[in-house]
Short mmCIF file of C-alpha atoms and ligand atoms in Angstrom, two decimals:
data_model
loop_
_atom_site.label_atom_id
_atom_site.label_comp_id
_atom_site.label_asym_id
_atom_site.label_seq_id
_atom_site.Cartn_x
_atom_site.Cartn_y
_atom_site.Cartn_z
CA MET A 1 14.88 -23.29 -51.65
CA ASN A 2 12.85 -20.41 -53.08
CA LYS A 3 9.99 -22.79 -53.61
CA ILE A 4 10.06 -23.79 -49.94
CA ILE A 5 10.11 -20.15 -48.81
CA ASN A 6 7.21 -19.40 -51.14
CA MET A 7 5.27 -22.33 -49.76
CA ILE A 8 5.89 -21.13 -46.21
CA THR A 9 4.72 -17.62 -47.17
CA VAL A 10 1.56 -19.00 -48.75
CA ALA A 11 0.96 -21.18 -45.70
CA SER A 12 1.42 -18.19 -43.39
CA ILE A 13 -1.07 -16.12 -45.37
CA PHE A 14 -3.51 -19.03 -45.27
CA VAL A 15 -3.11 -19.43 -41.49
CA GLY A 16 -3.60 -15.66 -41.18
CA LEU A 17 -6.85 -15.87 -43.13
CA VAL A 18 -8.09 -18.78 -41.04
CA SER A 19 -7.30 -17.04 -37.74
CA SER A 20 -8.95 -13.77 -38.76
CA LYS A 21 -12.02 -15.74 -39.77
CA ALA A 22 -11.77 -17.67 -36.49
CA ASP A 23 -13.00 -14.56 -34.66
CA ASP A 24 -16.50 -15.28 -35.92
CA ARG A 25 -16.60 -18.80 -34.54
CA PRO A 26 -19.21 -19.17 -31.79
CA ASN A 27 -18.36 -18.98 -28.11
CA ILE A 28 -19.53 -21.80 -25.86
CA VAL A 29 -20.85 -21.47 -22.31
CA PHE A 30 -21.21 -24.93 -20.78
CA LEU A 31 -23.21 -24.78 -17.54
CA PHE A 32 -22.77 -28.10 -15.83
CA THR A 33 -24.15 -29.23 -12.47
CA ASP A 34 -23.80 -32.23 -10.23
CA ASP A 35 -26.62 -34.79 -9.89
CA HIS A 36 -29.43 -32.85 -11.61
CA ALA A 37 -32.00 -35.39 -12.77
CA PRO A 38 -33.85 -34.41 -15.97
CA HIS A 39 -37.15 -35.31 -14.33
CA ALA A 40 -36.62 -32.38 -11.95
CA ILE A 41 -36.74 -30.03 -14.97
CA SER A 42 -40.27 -29.14 -16.06
CA ALA A 43 -39.26 -29.03 -19.72
CA TYR A 44 -38.41 -32.74 -19.43
CA ASP A 45 -42.03 -33.62 -18.49
CA GLY A 46 -41.18 -35.69 -15.42
CA TRP A 47 -43.42 -36.24 -12.39
CA LEU A 48 -41.93 -33.14 -10.71
CA LYS A 49 -43.03 -31.02 -13.67
CA LYS A 50 -45.71 -29.11 -11.78
CA VAL A 51 -43.19 -27.67 -9.30
CA ARG A 52 -41.46 -25.65 -12.04
CA ALA A 53 -38.25 -25.74 -10.01
CA THR A 54 -35.99 -24.22 -12.69
CA PRO A 55 -37.84 -21.56 -14.72
CA THR A 56 -34.68 -20.24 -16.44
CA ILE A 57 -33.63 -23.72 -17.57
CA ASP A 58 -37.17 -24.24 -18.91
CA LYS A 59 -36.82 -20.96 -20.81
CA LEU A 60 -33.50 -22.17 -22.24
CA ALA A 61 -35.34 -25.24 -23.57
CA ALA A 62 -38.00 -22.96 -25.09
CA GLU A 63 -35.26 -21.05 -26.90
CA GLY A 64 -33.20 -24.05 -27.95
CA MET A 65 -33.11 -27.82 -28.41
CA LEU A 66 -33.87 -30.35 -25.69
CA PHE A 67 -32.35 -33.83 -26.01
CA VAL A 68 -34.98 -36.24 -24.69
CA ASN A 69 -32.79 -39.35 -24.86
CA SER A 70 -29.54 -38.05 -23.39
CA PHE A 71 -27.56 -40.64 -21.40
CA CYS A 72 -24.33 -41.03 -19.44
CA THR A 73 -21.93 -43.93 -19.95
CA ASN A 74 -21.17 -44.44 -16.23
CA SER A 75 -23.51 -42.80 -13.74
CA ILE A 76 -21.16 -41.17 -11.28
CA CYS A 77 -19.58 -37.73 -10.83
CA GLY A 78 -15.85 -37.96 -11.64
CA PRO A 79 -16.13 -40.61 -14.38
CA SER A 80 -18.81 -38.59 -16.22
CA ARG A 81 -16.43 -35.62 -16.26
CA GLY A 82 -13.56 -37.82 -17.51
CA VAL A 83 -15.78 -38.96 -20.37
CA ILE A 84 -16.66 -35.36 -21.26
CA GLN A 85 -12.99 -34.27 -21.21
CA THR A 86 -11.90 -37.06 -23.55
CA GLY A 87 -14.90 -38.14 -25.63
CA LYS A 88 -14.04 -41.67 -24.52
CA HIS A 89 -15.70 -44.27 -22.31
CA SER A 90 -14.28 -44.71 -18.77
CA HIS A 91 -12.28 -47.83 -19.65
CA LYS A 92 -10.44 -45.79 -22.33
CA ASN A 93 -9.78 -42.58 -20.35
CA GLY A 94 -8.82 -44.52 -17.20
CA PHE A 95 -11.13 -42.67 -14.77
CA MET A 96 -13.54 -45.46 -13.88
CA ASN A 97 -14.30 -44.72 -10.19
CA ASN A 98 -14.50 -41.60 -8.05
CA GLY A 99 -11.37 -42.87 -6.24
CA ASN A 100 -9.27 -42.65 -9.43
CA THR A 101 -7.04 -39.73 -10.45
CA PHE A 102 -7.53 -38.37 -13.95
CA ASP A 103 -4.48 -38.51 -16.21
CA TRP A 104 -4.28 -34.87 -17.29
CA ASN A 105 -1.47 -35.75 -19.72
CA GLN A 106 -3.92 -37.41 -22.07
CA GLN A 107 -5.71 -35.79 -25.00
CA THR A 108 -8.67 -33.66 -23.88
CA PHE A 109 -11.03 -31.43 -25.83
CA PRO A 110 -10.02 -28.18 -24.02
CA LYS A 111 -6.38 -28.74 -25.07
CA LEU A 112 -7.52 -29.25 -28.68
CA LEU A 113 -9.75 -26.18 -28.52
CA GLN A 114 -6.77 -24.13 -27.32
CA LYS A 115 -4.78 -25.38 -30.30
CA ALA A 116 -7.67 -24.36 -32.54
CA GLY A 117 -7.47 -20.80 -31.20
CA TYR A 118 -10.10 -20.90 -28.47
CA GLN A 119 -9.67 -19.37 -25.07
CA THR A 120 -10.71 -21.89 -22.41
CA ALA A 121 -11.77 -21.49 -18.78
CA ILE A 122 -13.23 -23.68 -16.04
CA PHE A 123 -14.68 -22.56 -12.71
CA GLY A 124 -16.20 -24.71 -9.97
CA LYS A 125 -16.27 -28.46 -9.55
CA SER A 126 -13.70 -30.44 -11.53
CA HIS A 127 -13.75 -33.67 -9.47
CA LEU A 128 -10.91 -35.13 -11.51
CA ARG A 129 -8.10 -34.41 -9.00
CA GLY A 130 -4.89 -32.63 -9.95
CA HIS A 131 -4.68 -29.19 -11.50
CA PRO A 132 -6.82 -28.89 -14.63
CA ARG A 133 -4.87 -28.80 -17.89
CA GLY A 134 -5.94 -27.23 -21.15
CA TYR A 135 -7.40 -24.09 -19.55
CA ASP A 136 -6.22 -20.49 -19.81
CA LYS A 137 -8.15 -19.53 -16.67
CA TRP A 138 -9.28 -21.81 -13.89
CA ALA A 139 -10.33 -22.11 -10.25
CA VAL A 140 -11.69 -25.42 -8.99
CA LEU A 141 -13.13 -26.83 -5.78
CA PRO A 142 -10.98 -29.41 -4.00
CA GLY A 143 -12.78 -32.78 -4.34
CA GLN A 144 -16.50 -32.44 -3.67
CA GLY A 145 -16.11 -28.86 -2.46
CA LEU A 146 -18.28 -27.08 0.10
CA TYR A 147 -21.56 -25.18 -0.28
CA TYR A 148 -20.67 -22.41 2.18
CA ASN A 149 -17.45 -20.36 2.36
CA PRO A 150 -15.60 -22.88 0.16
CA ASP A 151 -11.93 -23.27 -0.71
CA PHE A 152 -10.86 -22.98 -4.34
CA ILE A 153 -7.64 -24.28 -5.85
CA THR A 154 -6.24 -21.65 -8.23
CA PRO A 155 -2.98 -21.42 -10.21
CA GLU A 156 -1.74 -19.14 -7.41
CA GLY A 157 -2.68 -21.50 -4.57
CA THR A 158 -5.70 -22.32 -2.43
CA ILE A 159 -8.03 -19.51 -1.42
CA THR A 160 -11.16 -19.38 0.74
CA ILE A 161 -14.05 -17.13 -0.26
CA GLU A 162 -17.00 -16.25 1.96
CA GLY A 163 -20.36 -16.85 0.35
CA TYR A 164 -22.52 -19.52 -1.28
CA CYS A 165 -20.65 -21.77 -3.69
CA THR A 166 -23.06 -21.54 -6.66
CA ASP A 167 -23.00 -17.74 -6.46
CA LEU A 168 -19.20 -17.60 -6.09
CA VAL A 169 -18.63 -19.82 -9.13
CA THR A 170 -21.04 -17.63 -11.10
CA ASP A 171 -19.11 -14.53 -9.95
CA MET A 172 -15.91 -16.06 -11.35
CA ALA A 173 -17.59 -16.82 -14.68
CA VAL A 174 -19.07 -13.32 -14.91
CA ASP A 175 -15.66 -11.78 -14.09
CA PHE A 176 -14.09 -13.88 -16.84
CA LEU A 177 -16.68 -12.71 -19.36
CA LYS A 178 -16.39 -9.06 -18.35
CA GLU A 179 -12.71 -8.66 -17.55
CA ASP A 180 -10.42 -11.62 -18.25
CA ARG A 181 -11.50 -12.57 -21.74
CA ASP A 182 -9.35 -11.91 -24.76
CA GLU A 183 -11.87 -10.27 -27.07
CA ASP A 184 -9.95 -11.32 -30.19
CA GLU A 185 -10.56 -15.02 -29.62
CA PRO A 186 -13.69 -17.15 -29.24
CA PHE A 187 -14.03 -18.80 -25.84
CA MET A 188 -15.20 -21.99 -24.20
CA LEU A 189 -16.34 -21.34 -20.62
CA MET A 190 -17.19 -24.25 -18.31
CA VAL A 191 -19.23 -23.22 -15.26
CA GLN A 192 -19.45 -26.31 -13.09
CA HIS A 193 -21.52 -26.18 -9.92
CA LYS A 194 -21.39 -28.44 -6.90
CA ALA A 195 -25.17 -28.07 -6.52
CA PRO A 196 -27.41 -30.00 -6.22
CA HIS A 197 -25.00 -32.66 -4.88
CA ARG A 198 -25.43 -34.22 -1.44
CA ASN A 199 -25.81 -32.82 1.25
CA TRP A 200 -28.21 -30.55 -0.63
CA MET A 201 -27.55 -27.24 1.13
CA PRO A 202 -29.53 -24.36 -0.43
CA ALA A 203 -28.59 -20.68 -0.54
CA LEU A 204 -29.85 -18.67 2.44
CA ARG A 205 -32.28 -16.78 0.17
CA HIS A 206 -33.92 -20.10 -0.83
CA LEU A 207 -34.36 -21.74 2.58
CA ASP A 208 -38.08 -20.98 2.68
CA LEU A 209 -38.91 -22.06 -0.88
CA TYR A 210 -41.63 -24.77 -1.00
CA ASP A 211 -42.10 -24.49 2.76
CA ASN A 212 -45.87 -24.24 2.46
CA ILE A 213 -46.45 -26.88 -0.19
CA VAL A 214 -46.37 -30.68 -0.24
CA LEU A 215 -44.27 -31.94 -3.15
CA PRO A 216 -45.70 -34.72 -5.30
CA GLU A 217 -44.26 -38.14 -4.49
CA PRO A 218 -42.84 -40.53 -7.08
CA ASP A 219 -45.14 -43.50 -7.82
CA THR A 220 -42.31 -45.84 -6.88
CA LEU A 221 -41.45 -44.32 -3.46
CA PHE A 222 -42.36 -47.62 -1.77
CA ASP A 223 -40.98 -49.98 -4.41
CA ASN A 224 -39.94 -53.28 -2.82
CA TRP A 225 -37.83 -54.45 -5.80
CA SER A 226 -39.69 -57.76 -5.91
CA ASP A 227 -38.83 -58.36 -9.56
CA ASN A 228 -35.21 -57.15 -9.59
CA ALA A 229 -32.02 -59.16 -9.46
CA SER A 230 -30.28 -59.32 -6.06
CA ALA A 231 -28.53 -55.93 -6.53
CA ALA A 232 -31.60 -53.78 -5.83
CA PRO A 233 -32.60 -55.26 -2.46
CA ASN A 234 -28.95 -55.18 -1.32
CA GLN A 235 -28.18 -51.51 -2.13
CA GLU A 236 -27.52 -48.84 0.51
CA LEU A 237 -29.19 -45.74 -0.88
CA GLU A 238 -32.70 -45.90 0.51
CA ILE A 239 -34.47 -42.90 1.94
CA ASP A 240 -35.92 -45.27 4.54
CA ARG A 241 -32.87 -47.19 5.78
CA HIS A 242 -29.85 -45.17 4.65
CA MET A 243 -30.69 -41.48 4.46
CA HIS A 244 -29.55 -40.09 7.80
CA LEU A 245 -31.75 -37.53 9.56
CA ASN A 246 -28.78 -35.53 10.79
CA PHE A 247 -26.03 -36.31 8.27
CA ASP A 248 -28.22 -35.82 5.18
CA LEU A 249 -31.10 -33.68 6.38
CA PHE A 250 -29.41 -31.66 9.15
CA VAL A 251 -32.21 -32.39 11.62
CA ASP A 252 -31.17 -31.34 15.11
CA LEU A 253 -31.34 -34.65 16.98
CA ASP A 254 -31.24 -32.86 20.30
CA LYS A 255 -27.78 -34.18 21.07
CA ASP A 256 -24.71 -32.27 20.06
CA PHE A 257 -25.88 -30.82 16.75
CA PHE A 258 -22.43 -31.01 15.20
CA ASP A 259 -21.41 -34.43 16.43
CA PRO A 260 -21.58 -36.91 13.60
CA THR A 261 -22.69 -40.45 14.31
CA PRO A 262 -19.33 -42.19 14.86
CA ASP A 263 -19.69 -44.79 12.09
CA LEU A 264 -20.29 -42.14 9.43
CA PRO A 265 -17.43 -40.35 7.71
CA ALA A 266 -17.46 -36.82 9.08
CA ASP A 267 -15.44 -35.17 6.36
CA ARG A 268 -18.20 -35.26 3.72
CA SER A 269 -21.05 -34.15 5.93
CA ALA A 270 -22.99 -30.96 6.14
CA TRP A 271 -21.69 -30.40 9.69
CA ARG A 272 -18.18 -29.87 8.51
CA ASN A 273 -19.52 -27.17 6.24
CA MET A 274 -21.80 -25.69 8.89
CA LYS A 275 -18.85 -25.25 11.22
CA ARG A 276 -17.48 -22.89 8.56
CA MET A 277 -20.60 -20.76 8.44
CA THR A 278 -20.38 -17.27 9.82
CA ASP A 279 -22.58 -16.49 12.85
CA GLU A 280 -24.93 -14.54 10.59
CA GLN A 281 -25.21 -17.40 8.07
CA MET A 282 -25.88 -19.89 10.87
CA LYS A 283 -28.49 -17.65 12.44
CA ILE A 284 -30.49 -17.49 9.19
CA TRP A 285 -30.01 -21.22 8.61
CA ARG A 286 -31.28 -22.26 12.03
CA ALA A 287 -34.12 -19.75 11.92
CA ALA A 288 -35.41 -21.65 8.87
CA TYR A 289 -34.81 -25.22 10.05
CA ALA A 290 -35.25 -25.10 13.85
CA PRO A 291 -39.07 -24.70 13.78
CA ARG A 292 -39.32 -27.52 11.21
CA ASP A 293 -37.12 -29.75 13.39
CA ALA A 294 -39.29 -29.00 16.43
CA ALA A 295 -42.45 -29.92 14.50
CA PHE A 296 -40.77 -33.12 13.31
CA HIS A 297 -39.85 -34.20 16.84
CA ALA A 298 -43.37 -33.42 18.08
CA ALA A 299 -44.96 -35.56 15.35
CA LYS A 300 -43.03 -38.75 16.37
CA LEU A 301 -43.39 -40.21 12.87
CA LYS A 302 -42.82 -43.88 12.11
CA GLY A 303 -42.81 -46.25 9.14
CA LYS A 304 -44.12 -44.87 5.86
CA ASP A 305 -44.97 -41.51 7.44
CA LEU A 306 -41.33 -41.08 8.43
CA VAL A 307 -40.18 -42.01 4.89
CA ARG A 308 -42.63 -39.47 3.47
CA TRP A 309 -41.33 -36.75 5.80
CA LYS A 310 -37.69 -37.52 4.93
CA TYR A 311 -38.59 -37.48 1.23
CA GLN A 312 -40.20 -34.03 1.55
CA ARG A 313 -37.25 -32.59 3.49
CA TYR A 314 -34.73 -34.09 1.05
CA ALA A 315 -36.55 -33.22 -2.19
CA LYS A 316 -37.24 -29.66 -1.04
CA ASN A 317 -33.56 -29.10 -0.21
CA TYR A 318 -32.59 -30.65 -3.54
CA LEU A 319 -34.93 -28.34 -5.45
CA ARG A 320 -33.90 -25.33 -3.34
CA SER A 321 -30.24 -26.02 -4.24
CA LEU A 322 -31.31 -26.12 -7.87
CA ARG A 323 -32.90 -22.69 -7.65
CA GLY A 324 -29.41 -21.33 -7.00
CA VAL A 325 -28.29 -23.02 -10.24
CA ASP A 326 -31.24 -21.50 -12.07
CA ASP A 327 -30.22 -18.06 -10.77
CA SER A 328 -26.70 -18.74 -12.06
CA LEU A 329 -27.97 -19.42 -15.58
CA GLU A 330 -30.08 -16.25 -15.43
CA ARG A 331 -27.06 -14.13 -14.41
CA LEU A 332 -24.79 -15.67 -17.03
CA GLN A 333 -27.32 -15.04 -19.79
CA ALA A 334 -27.90 -11.48 -18.59
CA THR A 335 -24.13 -10.92 -18.70
CA LEU A 336 -23.91 -12.29 -22.26
CA THR A 337 -26.71 -9.93 -23.29
CA GLN A 338 -25.08 -6.98 -21.55
CA LEU A 339 -21.80 -7.66 -23.36
CA GLY A 340 -23.52 -8.15 -26.72
CA LEU A 341 -22.34 -11.76 -26.84
CA ASP A 342 -25.64 -13.62 -26.88
CA ASP A 343 -25.98 -13.72 -30.67
CA ASN A 344 -22.75 -15.64 -31.07
CA THR A 345 -22.61 -17.68 -27.87
CA ILE A 346 -23.96 -21.20 -27.55
CA VAL A 347 -25.38 -21.86 -24.08
CA ILE A 348 -25.56 -25.48 -22.98
CA TYR A 349 -27.10 -26.85 -19.80
CA SER A 350 -26.14 -30.33 -18.62
CA SER A 351 -25.40 -32.32 -15.47
CA ASP A 352 -23.05 -35.25 -14.85
CA GLN A 353 -25.82 -37.85 -14.47
CA GLY A 354 -29.39 -38.21 -13.30
CA PHE A 355 -30.51 -38.91 -9.73
CA TYR A 356 -33.18 -40.63 -7.65
CA ILE A 357 -35.52 -38.16 -5.99
CA GLY A 358 -37.32 -40.83 -4.04
CA ASP A 359 -37.84 -42.90 -7.20
CA HIS A 360 -37.75 -46.61 -6.21
CA GLY A 361 -37.35 -45.36 -2.63
CA TRP A 362 -33.85 -44.09 -3.35
CA TYR A 363 -31.50 -41.13 -3.51
CA ASP A 364 -28.10 -41.06 -5.30
CA LYS A 365 -27.31 -42.46 -8.78
CA ARG A 366 -24.97 -45.23 -10.16
CA TRP A 367 -27.63 -47.56 -11.62
CA MET A 368 -28.39 -48.03 -15.29
CA TYR A 369 -32.10 -47.52 -14.51
CA GLU A 370 -33.63 -44.52 -16.28
CA GLU A 371 -33.58 -41.93 -13.47
CA SER A 372 -29.79 -42.02 -13.11
CA LEU A 373 -28.91 -43.04 -16.69
CA LYS A 374 -30.39 -39.85 -18.14
CA MET A 375 -28.54 -36.54 -18.27
CA PRO A 376 -30.16 -33.20 -19.06
CA PHE A 377 -28.81 -31.72 -22.29
CA ILE A 378 -30.29 -28.47 -23.59
CA VAL A 379 -28.64 -26.25 -26.21
CA LYS A 380 -29.52 -22.66 -27.07
CA TRP A 381 -27.82 -21.35 -30.21
CA LEU A 382 -29.59 -18.33 -31.65
CA GLY A 383 -29.92 -18.42 -35.42
CA ALA A 384 -28.71 -22.02 -35.68
CA VAL A 385 -30.87 -24.17 -33.42
CA LYS A 386 -34.62 -24.02 -33.88
CA PRO A 387 -36.33 -22.66 -30.74
CA ALA A 388 -38.40 -25.14 -28.69
CA SER A 389 -37.10 -28.08 -30.73
CA ARG A 390 -36.66 -31.58 -29.32
CA THR A 391 -34.88 -34.64 -30.55
CA ASN A 392 -35.36 -38.22 -29.39
CA LEU A 393 -32.18 -39.52 -31.05
CA MET A 394 -29.91 -41.18 -28.48
CA ILE A 395 -26.89 -39.19 -27.35
CA GLN A 396 -24.24 -39.80 -24.67
CA ASN A 397 -21.63 -37.71 -22.89
CA ILE A 398 -18.93 -39.21 -25.17
CA ASP A 399 -20.48 -36.96 -27.84
CA TYR A 400 -19.79 -33.62 -26.11
CA ALA A 401 -16.05 -33.38 -26.91
CA PRO A 402 -16.48 -34.11 -30.64
CA THR A 403 -19.37 -31.62 -30.74
CA PHE A 404 -17.31 -28.82 -29.18
CA LEU A 405 -14.46 -29.48 -31.63
CA ASP A 406 -16.88 -29.59 -34.57
CA ILE A 407 -18.41 -26.25 -33.52
CA ALA A 408 -14.87 -24.79 -33.43
CA GLY A 409 -14.12 -26.17 -36.89
CA ALA A 410 -11.32 -28.30 -35.41
CA ASP A 411 -10.50 -31.88 -36.41
CA ILE A 412 -12.10 -34.63 -34.34
CA PRO A 413 -9.41 -37.21 -33.46
CA ASP A 414 -10.16 -40.76 -34.64
CA ASP A 415 -9.72 -42.19 -31.16
CA MET A 416 -12.63 -40.19 -29.71
CA GLN A 417 -15.54 -42.59 -29.29
CA GLY A 418 -18.38 -40.09 -29.49
CA VAL A 419 -20.04 -38.46 -32.48
CA SER A 420 -20.57 -34.76 -33.14
CA LEU A 421 -24.12 -33.58 -32.39
CA LEU A 422 -23.86 -30.73 -34.87
CA PRO A 423 -26.16 -32.38 -37.47
CA LEU A 424 -28.81 -32.91 -34.78
CA LEU A 425 -28.50 -29.30 -33.67
CA LYS A 426 -29.14 -28.25 -37.26
CA GLY A 427 -32.36 -30.26 -37.21
CA GLU A 428 -31.10 -33.22 -39.22
CA ARG A 429 -31.96 -36.86 -38.46
CA PRO A 430 -29.02 -38.83 -39.88
CA SER A 431 -30.24 -42.26 -41.02
CA ASP A 432 -27.12 -43.95 -39.66
CA TRP A 433 -27.46 -42.46 -36.17
CA ARG A 434 -26.78 -44.92 -33.31
CA LYS A 435 -29.65 -47.25 -32.38
CA SER A 436 -28.24 -48.30 -29.00
CA ILE A 437 -26.05 -47.01 -26.18
CA TYR A 438 -23.48 -48.79 -24.01
CA TYR A 439 -23.23 -48.40 -20.23
CA HIS A 440 -20.68 -49.62 -17.67
CA TYR A 441 -20.54 -48.86 -13.91
CA TYR A 442 -17.51 -50.04 -11.89
CA GLU A 443 -17.45 -48.70 -8.30
CA TYR A 444 -18.01 -51.81 -6.13
CA PRO A 445 -17.73 -52.66 -3.31
CA SER A 446 -18.06 -49.06 -2.19
CA VAL A 447 -20.41 -46.51 -0.69
CA HIS A 448 -24.08 -47.31 -1.50
CA MET A 449 -23.10 -50.84 -2.58
CA ILE A 450 -24.29 -50.84 -6.19
CA PRO A 451 -22.65 -53.83 -7.93
CA ARG A 452 -20.74 -53.44 -11.17
CA HIS A 453 -22.94 -53.76 -14.20
CA ASN A 454 -22.89 -53.12 -17.90
CA GLY A 455 -25.71 -53.09 -20.40
CA VAL A 456 -27.35 -51.87 -23.54
CA ARG A 457 -30.35 -49.61 -24.02
CA THR A 458 -32.21 -49.34 -27.29
CA ASN A 459 -35.23 -47.14 -27.99
CA ARG A 460 -37.63 -49.57 -26.39
CA TYR A 461 -35.64 -52.09 -24.34
CA LYS A 462 -32.89 -52.30 -21.77
CA LEU A 463 -30.64 -55.24 -20.88
CA MET A 464 -28.51 -55.04 -17.73
CA HIS A 465 -25.85 -57.52 -16.56
CA PHE A 466 -24.67 -57.58 -12.93
CA TYR A 467 -21.80 -59.73 -14.07
CA GLU A 468 -19.96 -60.31 -10.79
CA PHE A 469 -23.17 -61.93 -9.51
CA ASP A 470 -24.05 -63.34 -12.95
CA GLU A 471 -27.54 -61.84 -12.84
CA TRP A 472 -29.52 -60.15 -15.61
CA GLU A 473 -32.45 -57.78 -15.94
CA PHE A 474 -34.45 -56.94 -19.06
CA TYR A 475 -37.10 -54.22 -19.35
CA ASP A 476 -39.67 -53.17 -21.94
CA LEU A 477 -39.55 -49.38 -21.44
CA LYS A 478 -42.65 -48.77 -23.55
CA GLU A 479 -44.87 -51.07 -21.48
CA ASP A 480 -43.02 -50.49 -18.20
CA PRO A 481 -41.32 -47.06 -18.05
CA ASP A 482 -40.68 -47.41 -14.29
CA GLU A 483 -38.78 -50.69 -14.82
CA LEU A 484 -40.79 -52.68 -12.31
CA HIS A 485 -41.12 -55.90 -14.32
CA ASN A 486 -37.92 -57.77 -15.01
CA LEU A 487 -38.64 -59.83 -18.15
CA TYR A 488 -35.34 -61.68 -18.32
CA ASN A 489 -37.02 -65.05 -17.68
CA ASP A 490 -40.18 -64.31 -19.66
CA PRO A 491 -40.35 -66.69 -22.67
CA ASP A 492 -42.33 -64.11 -24.67
CA TYR A 493 -39.23 -61.92 -24.79
CA THR A 494 -36.62 -64.58 -25.58
CA SER A 495 -35.86 -63.32 -29.07
CA GLN A 496 -35.58 -59.67 -27.95
CA ILE A 497 -33.30 -60.70 -25.08
CA LYS A 498 -31.07 -62.69 -27.45
CA ARG A 499 -30.98 -59.73 -29.83
CA HIS A 500 -29.91 -57.43 -27.01
CA GLU A 501 -27.28 -59.88 -25.75
CA ARG A 502 -25.79 -59.86 -29.25
CA GLU A 503 -25.95 -56.06 -29.33
CA LEU A 504 -24.25 -55.83 -25.93
CA ASN A 505 -21.43 -58.06 -27.19
CA ARG A 506 -21.15 -55.94 -30.32
CA LEU A 507 -20.86 -52.71 -28.28
CA VAL A 508 -18.25 -54.23 -25.92
CA ALA A 509 -16.16 -55.07 -29.00
CA TYR A 510 -16.90 -51.78 -30.78
CA TYR A 511 -15.84 -49.64 -27.81
CA GLU A 512 -12.97 -52.05 -27.05
CA ASP A 513 -14.01 -52.61 -23.44
CA ASP A 514 -11.67 -55.35 -22.23
CA SER A 515 -12.66 -54.95 -18.54
CA ASP A 516 -12.94 -58.18 -16.57
CA THR A 517 -16.66 -59.01 -16.54
CA SER A 518 -16.36 -62.55 -15.21
CA ALA A 519 -18.61 -63.83 -12.42
CA LYS A 520 -17.06 -63.92 -8.93
CA PRO A 521 -17.04 -67.06 -6.77
CA MET A 522 -20.00 -67.48 -4.41
CA GLU A 523 -17.78 -67.00 -1.31
CA TRP A 524 -16.73 -63.55 -2.59
CA ARG A 525 -20.35 -62.58 -3.23
CA ILE A 526 -21.37 -63.54 0.31
CA GLU A 527 -18.37 -61.88 1.93
CA VAL A 528 -18.71 -58.60 0.04
CA ARG A 529 -22.41 -58.29 0.89
CA GLN A 530 -21.65 -58.78 4.58
CA LYS A 531 -19.48 -55.65 4.54
CA ARG A 532 -21.25 -52.34 4.70
CA GLY A 533 -20.63 -49.63 2.14
CA TRP A 534 -19.73 -47.05 4.77
CA GLU A 535 -16.83 -49.26 5.84
CA ASN A 536 -15.64 -49.50 2.27
CA MET A 537 -15.91 -45.75 1.90
CA LYS A 538 -13.40 -45.23 4.74
CA ARG A 539 -10.67 -47.04 2.78
CA1 LIG B 1 -22.72 -36.33 -9.87
#
């Protein structure tokens, strides 16, 4: 008996030592946005580099490490967040489509961080439905949330706050850092913005940004997908045919400004949000856009000129929305400095997937093509991460949860499918690091009509399988970075294609993806393509 008591005493002393030492563990600020394509960040060297749309994020890259080859596992909002929560692919965490509800009872990294003695908080967009679990402090947007005067779900109920969403979420994060934090514990703070998600509504102070410049266009703005499988020509996310002048770009069509086209779902539009604007907000908004709308109507644009105009309006609003995010990062970092926390706080910038900013003629995401497969991932950690460092080793969002736990000194559960990035952050290049990544997108038939596909990407090549249609694409990313030449039937690449088919099968088995990937009957393929995505979205 005495022995047991002694052991308990020793154990208690040991726990006491660990927890007093735990105070020195680094804090984590995870700034996460919605739909921010890396090629819209100058530090990522994309074609929008010259615009320098996010100077503070560029500065973060200059002070930390930029992950060049950072990828999602499933390029869509909710599923990407489910992957981050669990460190598991969508088929393992159960959140495969935006229509799903996340099972908050399952193991998540915030719950494990709490157990390890971290204080956890999340503010902004959760997009996983249900009340977040594993957080000491939280306030989240319902669903997609609104840009102006949004509602927030809080532990005390739903509240509405007047102001611009990105700024309000930043306010909550700053209040947490200044007032709500328990100073005896390290913290993990997730600041998750709605911006720059559709319908790309900027802050009032940014409405005039880029007004006097012409943005560069992507080389592939007028891609006609001549070499792709049947998925690309049958999508519904073109700037030309699917981006709506009023719904997406809030052009006054000289009818009833607020009356949505009947076949479009009104509840996700900018109008619903604009009806919430105060008179003062609306006055400033229309003062910026009304003269541009008048000039647009006078020009009577058609064909490619109309596509070019829509691209400019869209991309400018997208980049304007991002400037609000950049301001948020600046304020958060200033707050950390003011509180003396910057030496021991890791600041991470990431976004749930990439996006098409006119690339291939598109907006939105979902595809395994580069623009939407890539996620920004930049880490500043003073004294630990070498400033202005870059790594080209392949990472995925399954790696975030294990990394956070590793930083906290907590155990990484065996069933997490990602790998800690801590060695990479320390400048190491582990010889056994992954040489390929696995991707699987599921939401079909649905809005934008991108068929299900899975695939493998290695350093140089990419193999994609639109399995319901039994169609394949294969790209040589070194020779063809824009993925314009589908080599699947090119005999010169037969051995590489076979190698990648074997690797795809290996990854399916390794990640235990038992999803049904069988081809559908021809009648189903014809029927599903005859239905429009908007109809499916109304389900
Ligand atoms: Ca998203």
